[in-house]
Amino acid sequence: MMATRDCSPPHAGRRIVGAAVALLALTITACSEVEEPSGDDDYAPATVTTADPSSAPTVKFTEEAARRVDLTMSTVTGREGALVVEYAALIYDKQGKTWVYTAPEPLTFLRAKVAVAEIDGNRVTLSDGPPPGTKVVTQGVTEVYGAELGMAGKH
């Protein structure tokens, strides 16, 4: 009769159980960081209205949505024919046309067509666009565009 020998290291079973407990603890911790739904199924981070079908719609963000995407604006400078905006303000549509989002009122955005004359680092000179002093979105531009196109997520 041949004797069998257990070659497992001592306490191998405890290590497996310990690893399983650690994995379970990490999983539970990660799950607790998920935001719970507010219960308000009608919440939308932005609303889109169109007064004239031939013009760009108006996008209005909630204060919470603006905070979440950290919407930031700058001001158009320069003079007519040589307007200046930050490069981050530019957005290109699927036809390759160039736009910026103006902010005629707080949390309200309107897409405006621009003509780029020159890009120099973060500075863009426009041959045509919103007049000097106009506020334009520089951070959160893609979120405003997505909201306009109906891609705003529900929270």
PDB file of C-alpha atoms in Angstrom:
ATOM      1  CA  MET A   1       0.000   0.000   0.000  1.00  0.00           C
ATOM      2  CA  MET A   2       1.300   3.399  -1.031  1.00  0.00           C
ATOM      3  CA  ALA A   3       0.991   6.335   1.317  1.00  0.00           C
ATOM      4  CA  THR A   4      -0.236   9.648  -0.035  1.00  0.00           C
ATOM      5  CA  ARG A   5       1.244  12.828   1.124  1.00  0.00           C
ATOM      6  CA  ASP A   6      -0.411  16.249   1.308  1.00  0.00           C
ATOM      7  CA  CYS A   7       1.964  18.698  -0.395  1.00  0.00           C
ATOM      8  CA  SER A   8      -0.139  21.830   0.272  1.00  0.00           C
ATOM      9  CA  PRO A   9       1.600  24.491   2.270  1.00  0.00           C
ATOM     10  CA  PRO A  10       0.331  24.862   5.826  1.00  0.00           C
ATOM     11  CA  HIS A  11      -2.614  27.246   6.146  1.00  0.00           C
ATOM     12  CA  ALA A  12      -3.310  27.263   2.362  1.00  0.00           C
ATOM     13  CA  GLY A  13      -7.050  27.103   3.005  1.00  0.00           C
ATOM     14  CA  ARG A  14      -6.878  30.168   5.260  1.00  0.00           C
ATOM     15  CA  ARG A  15      -5.081  32.162   2.550  1.00  0.00           C
ATOM     16  CA  ILE A  16      -7.773  31.375   0.007  1.00  0.00           C
ATOM     17  CA  VAL A  17     -10.514  32.366   2.450  1.00  0.00           C
ATOM     18  CA  GLY A  18      -8.595  35.548   3.346  1.00  0.00           C
ATOM     19  CA  ALA A  19      -8.227  36.495  -0.323  1.00  0.00           C
ATOM     20  CA  ALA A  20     -11.932  35.878  -0.916  1.00  0.00           C
ATOM     21  CA  VAL A  21     -12.868  38.097   2.045  1.00  0.00           C
ATOM     22  CA  ALA A  22     -10.558  40.872   0.800  1.00  0.00           C
ATOM     23  CA  LEU A  23     -12.076  40.680  -2.691  1.00  0.00           C
ATOM     24  CA  LEU A  24     -15.583  40.813  -1.242  1.00  0.00           C
ATOM     25  CA  ALA A  25     -14.667  43.851   0.882  1.00  0.00           C
ATOM     26  CA  LEU A  26     -13.295  45.687  -2.167  1.00  0.00           C
ATOM     27  CA  THR A  27     -16.405  44.869  -4.181  1.00  0.00           C
ATOM     28  CA  ILE A  28     -18.731  46.129  -1.447  1.00  0.00           C
ATOM     29  CA  THR A  29     -16.688  49.324  -1.040  1.00  0.00           C
ATOM     30  CA  ALA A  30     -16.734  50.029  -4.784  1.00  0.00           C
ATOM     31  CA  CYS A  31     -20.491  49.468  -4.962  1.00  0.00           C
ATOM     32  CA  SER A  32     -21.150  51.902  -2.146  1.00  0.00           C
ATOM     33  CA  GLU A  33     -19.665  54.749  -4.228  1.00  0.00           C
ATOM     34  CA  VAL A  34     -22.339  54.473  -6.931  1.00  0.00           C
ATOM     35  CA  GLU A  35     -24.800  57.348  -6.906  1.00  0.00           C
ATOM     36  CA  GLU A  36     -28.321  56.406  -6.010  1.00  0.00           C
ATOM     37  CA  PRO A  37     -31.050  57.628  -8.366  1.00  0.00           C
ATOM     38  CA  SER A  38     -32.901  60.614  -6.991  1.00  0.00           C
ATOM     39  CA  GLY A  39     -36.267  59.071  -7.812  1.00  0.00           C
ATOM     40  CA  ASP A  40     -37.130  61.977 -10.117  1.00  0.00           C
ATOM     41  CA  ASP A  41     -37.486  60.305 -13.511  1.00  0.00           C
ATOM     42  CA  ASP A  42     -38.328  63.626 -15.178  1.00  0.00           C
ATOM     43  CA  TYR A  43     -34.976  65.256 -14.378  1.00  0.00           C
ATOM     44  CA  ALA A  44     -33.042  66.436 -17.424  1.00  0.00           C
ATOM     45  CA  PRO A  45     -29.697  68.257 -17.141  1.00  0.00           C
ATOM     46  CA  ALA A  46     -30.601  70.509 -20.078  1.00  0.00           C
ATOM     47  CA  THR A  47     -33.606  71.619 -22.075  1.00  0.00           C
ATOM     48  CA  VAL A  48     -33.568  72.518 -25.746  1.00  0.00           C
ATOM     49  CA  THR A  49     -35.998  74.936 -27.324  1.00  0.00           C
ATOM     50  CA  THR A  50     -36.323  76.059 -30.923  1.00  0.00           C
ATOM     51  CA  ALA A  51     -38.106  79.327 -31.636  1.00  0.00           C
ATOM     52  CA  ASP A  52     -37.251  79.301 -35.341  1.00  0.00           C
ATOM     53  CA  PRO A  53     -36.569  75.998 -37.161  1.00  0.00           C
ATOM     54  CA  SER A  54     -34.062  77.742 -39.470  1.00  0.00           C
ATOM     55  CA  SER A  55     -31.839  78.844 -36.570  1.00  0.00           C
ATOM     56  CA  ALA A  56     -29.872  77.012 -33.913  1.00  0.00           C
ATOM     57  CA  PRO A  57     -31.871  75.960 -30.846  1.00  0.00           C
ATOM     58  CA  THR A  58     -31.332  77.395 -27.382  1.00  0.00           C
ATOM     59  CA  VAL A  59     -29.842  75.042 -24.786  1.00  0.00           C
ATOM     60  CA  LYS A  60     -30.536  75.772 -21.126  1.00  0.00           C
ATOM     61  CA  PHE A  61     -28.599  73.882 -18.450  1.00  0.00           C
ATOM     62  CA  THR A  62     -29.679  73.367 -14.872  1.00  0.00           C
ATOM     63  CA  GLU A  63     -27.341  74.765 -12.233  1.00  0.00           C
ATOM     64  CA  GLU A  64     -26.481  71.216 -11.165  1.00  0.00           C
ATOM     65  CA  ALA A  65     -25.611  70.142 -14.724  1.00  0.00           C
ATOM     66  CA  ALA A  66     -23.449  73.239 -15.250  1.00  0.00           C
ATOM     67  CA  ARG A  67     -21.617  72.486 -12.007  1.00  0.00           C
ATOM     68  CA  ARG A  68     -21.103  68.823 -12.911  1.00  0.00           C
ATOM     69  CA  VAL A  69     -19.446  69.616 -16.250  1.00  0.00           C
ATOM     70  CA  ASP A  70     -17.716  72.672 -14.758  1.00  0.00           C
ATOM     71  CA  LEU A  71     -19.040  74.981 -17.489  1.00  0.00           C
ATOM     72  CA  THR A  72     -16.586  77.813 -17.961  1.00  0.00           C
ATOM     73  CA  MET A  73     -16.772  80.850 -20.207  1.00  0.00           C
ATOM     74  CA  SER A  74     -14.505  83.510 -21.611  1.00  0.00           C
ATOM     75  CA  THR A  75     -15.185  86.681 -23.548  1.00  0.00           C
ATOM     76  CA  VAL A  76     -14.706  87.414 -27.250  1.00  0.00           C
ATOM     77  CA  THR A  77     -12.055  90.108 -27.678  1.00  0.00           C
ATOM     78  CA  GLY A  78     -10.611  91.998 -30.644  1.00  0.00           C
ATOM     79  CA  ARG A  79     -12.536  93.930 -33.249  1.00  0.00           C
ATOM     80  CA  GLU A  80     -14.848  93.096 -36.133  1.00  0.00           C
ATOM     81  CA  GLY A  81     -12.891  91.134 -38.748  1.00  0.00           C
ATOM     82  CA  ALA A  82     -10.244  90.168 -36.178  1.00  0.00           C
ATOM     83  CA  LEU A  83     -12.163  88.690 -33.272  1.00  0.00           C
ATOM     84  CA  VAL A  84     -10.294  86.496 -30.779  1.00  0.00           C
ATOM     85  CA  VAL A  85     -11.539  83.494 -28.774  1.00  0.00           C
ATOM     86  CA  GLU A  86      -9.848  80.691 -26.869  1.00  0.00           C
ATOM     87  CA  TYR A  87      -9.268  77.546 -28.947  1.00  0.00           C
ATOM     88  CA  ALA A  88     -11.324  75.543 -26.423  1.00  0.00           C
ATOM     89  CA  ALA A  89     -14.441  77.506 -27.468  1.00  0.00           C
ATOM     90  CA  LEU A  90     -14.443  75.988 -30.986  1.00  0.00           C
ATOM     91  CA  ILE A  91     -16.593  73.041 -31.942  1.00  0.00           C
ATOM     92  CA  TYR A  92     -16.884  71.419 -35.347  1.00  0.00           C
ATOM     93  CA  ASP A  93     -20.099  69.845 -36.587  1.00  0.00           C
ATOM     94  CA  LYS A  94     -20.262  66.728 -38.778  1.00  0.00           C
ATOM     95  CA  GLN A  95     -20.019  68.859 -41.941  1.00  0.00           C
ATOM     96  CA  GLY A  96     -16.820  70.462 -40.620  1.00  0.00           C
ATOM     97  CA  LYS A  97     -18.417  73.859 -39.952  1.00  0.00           C
ATOM     98  CA  THR A  98     -16.990  75.780 -37.011  1.00  0.00           C
ATOM     99  CA  TRP A  99     -19.104  77.110 -34.146  1.00  0.00           C
ATOM    100  CA  VAL A 100     -18.932  78.546 -30.643  1.00  0.00           C
ATOM    101  CA  TYR A 101     -21.607  78.579 -27.959  1.00  0.00           C
ATOM    102  CA  THR A 102     -22.566  82.055 -26.807  1.00  0.00           C
ATOM    103  CA  ALA A 103     -24.175  82.664 -23.432  1.00  0.00           C
ATOM    104  CA  PRO A 104     -26.791  85.412 -23.873  1.00  0.00           C
ATOM    105  CA  GLU A 105     -28.147  84.669 -20.366  1.00  0.00           C
ATOM    106  CA  PRO A 106     -26.829  82.660 -17.422  1.00  0.00           C
ATOM    107  CA  LEU A 107     -26.978  78.899 -18.132  1.00  0.00           C
ATOM    108  CA  THR A 108     -28.451  79.584 -21.601  1.00  0.00           C
ATOM    109  CA  PHE A 109     -26.428  78.794 -24.703  1.00  0.00           C
ATOM    110  CA  LEU A 110     -26.854  79.489 -28.383  1.00  0.00           C
ATOM    111  CA  ARG A 111     -24.632  78.058 -31.122  1.00  0.00           C
ATOM    112  CA  ALA A 112     -23.063  80.767 -33.340  1.00  0.00           C
ATOM    113  CA  LYS A 113     -21.219  80.128 -36.604  1.00  0.00           C
ATOM    114  CA  VAL A 114     -17.665  81.454 -36.805  1.00  0.00           C
ATOM    115  CA  ALA A 115     -15.047  81.752 -39.528  1.00  0.00           C
ATOM    116  CA  VAL A 116     -11.532  80.894 -38.374  1.00  0.00           C
ATOM    117  CA  ALA A 117      -8.815  83.085 -39.858  1.00  0.00           C
ATOM    118  CA  GLU A 118      -5.863  81.819 -37.806  1.00  0.00           C
ATOM    119  CA  ILE A 119      -5.085  79.462 -34.939  1.00  0.00           C
ATOM    120  CA  ASP A 120      -2.036  80.301 -32.853  1.00  0.00           C
ATOM    121  CA  GLY A 121      -1.764  77.956 -29.878  1.00  0.00           C
ATOM    122  CA  ASN A 122      -4.726  78.647 -27.574  1.00  0.00           C
ATOM    123  CA  ARG A 123      -5.657  81.843 -29.433  1.00  0.00           C
ATOM    124  CA  VAL A 124      -8.010  81.775 -32.419  1.00  0.00           C
ATOM    125  CA  THR A 125      -8.537  84.786 -34.642  1.00  0.00           C
ATOM    126  CA  LEU A 126     -11.941  84.854 -36.315  1.00  0.00           C
ATOM    127  CA  SER A 127     -12.792  86.756 -39.479  1.00  0.00           C
ATOM    128  CA  ASP A 128     -16.455  86.439 -38.522  1.00  0.00           C
ATOM    129  CA  GLY A 129     -18.249  85.606 -35.293  1.00  0.00           C
ATOM    130  CA  PRO A 130     -19.950  87.036 -32.227  1.00  0.00           C
ATOM    131  CA  PRO A 131     -19.075  90.661 -31.386  1.00  0.00           C
ATOM    132  CA  PRO A 132     -16.435  91.601 -28.801  1.00  0.00           C
ATOM    133  CA  GLY A 133     -17.709  91.269 -25.240  1.00  0.00           C
ATOM    134  CA  THR A 134     -19.850  88.188 -26.021  1.00  0.00           C
ATOM    135  CA  LYS A 135     -19.454  85.373 -23.511  1.00  0.00           C
ATOM    136  CA  VAL A 136     -18.586  81.987 -25.057  1.00  0.00           C
ATOM    137  CA  VAL A 137     -18.324  78.539 -23.492  1.00  0.00           C
ATOM    138  CA  THR A 138     -14.736  77.278 -23.192  1.00  0.00           C
ATOM    139  CA  GLN A 139     -15.202  74.260 -20.949  1.00  0.00           C
ATOM    140  CA  GLY A 140     -18.218  72.002 -21.365  1.00  0.00           C
ATOM    141  CA  VAL A 141     -18.633  72.818 -25.069  1.00  0.00           C
ATOM    142  CA  THR A 142     -19.085  69.171 -26.068  1.00  0.00           C
ATOM    143  CA  GLU A 143     -21.695  68.679 -23.336  1.00  0.00           C
ATOM    144  CA  VAL A 144     -23.689  71.677 -24.592  1.00  0.00           C
ATOM    145  CA  TYR A 145     -23.443  70.364 -28.172  1.00  0.00           C
ATOM    146  CA  GLY A 146     -24.497  66.894 -27.016  1.00  0.00           C
ATOM    147  CA  ALA A 147     -27.498  68.373 -25.210  1.00  0.00           C
ATOM    148  CA  GLU A 148     -28.466  70.279 -28.358  1.00  0.00           C
ATOM    149  CA  LEU A 149     -28.325  67.050 -30.364  1.00  0.00           C
ATOM    150  CA  GLY A 150     -30.480  65.259 -27.785  1.00  0.00           C
ATOM    151  CA  MET A 151     -27.691  63.201 -26.225  1.00  0.00           C
ATOM    152  CA  ALA A 152     -28.055  64.594 -22.708  1.00  0.00           C
ATOM    153  CA  GLY A 153     -28.028  61.846 -20.107  1.00  0.00           C
ATOM    154  CA  LYS A 154     -30.567  61.472 -17.377  1.00  0.00           C
ATOM    155  CA  HIS A 155     -29.240  61.517 -13.832  1.00  0.00           C
TER     156      HIS A 155
END
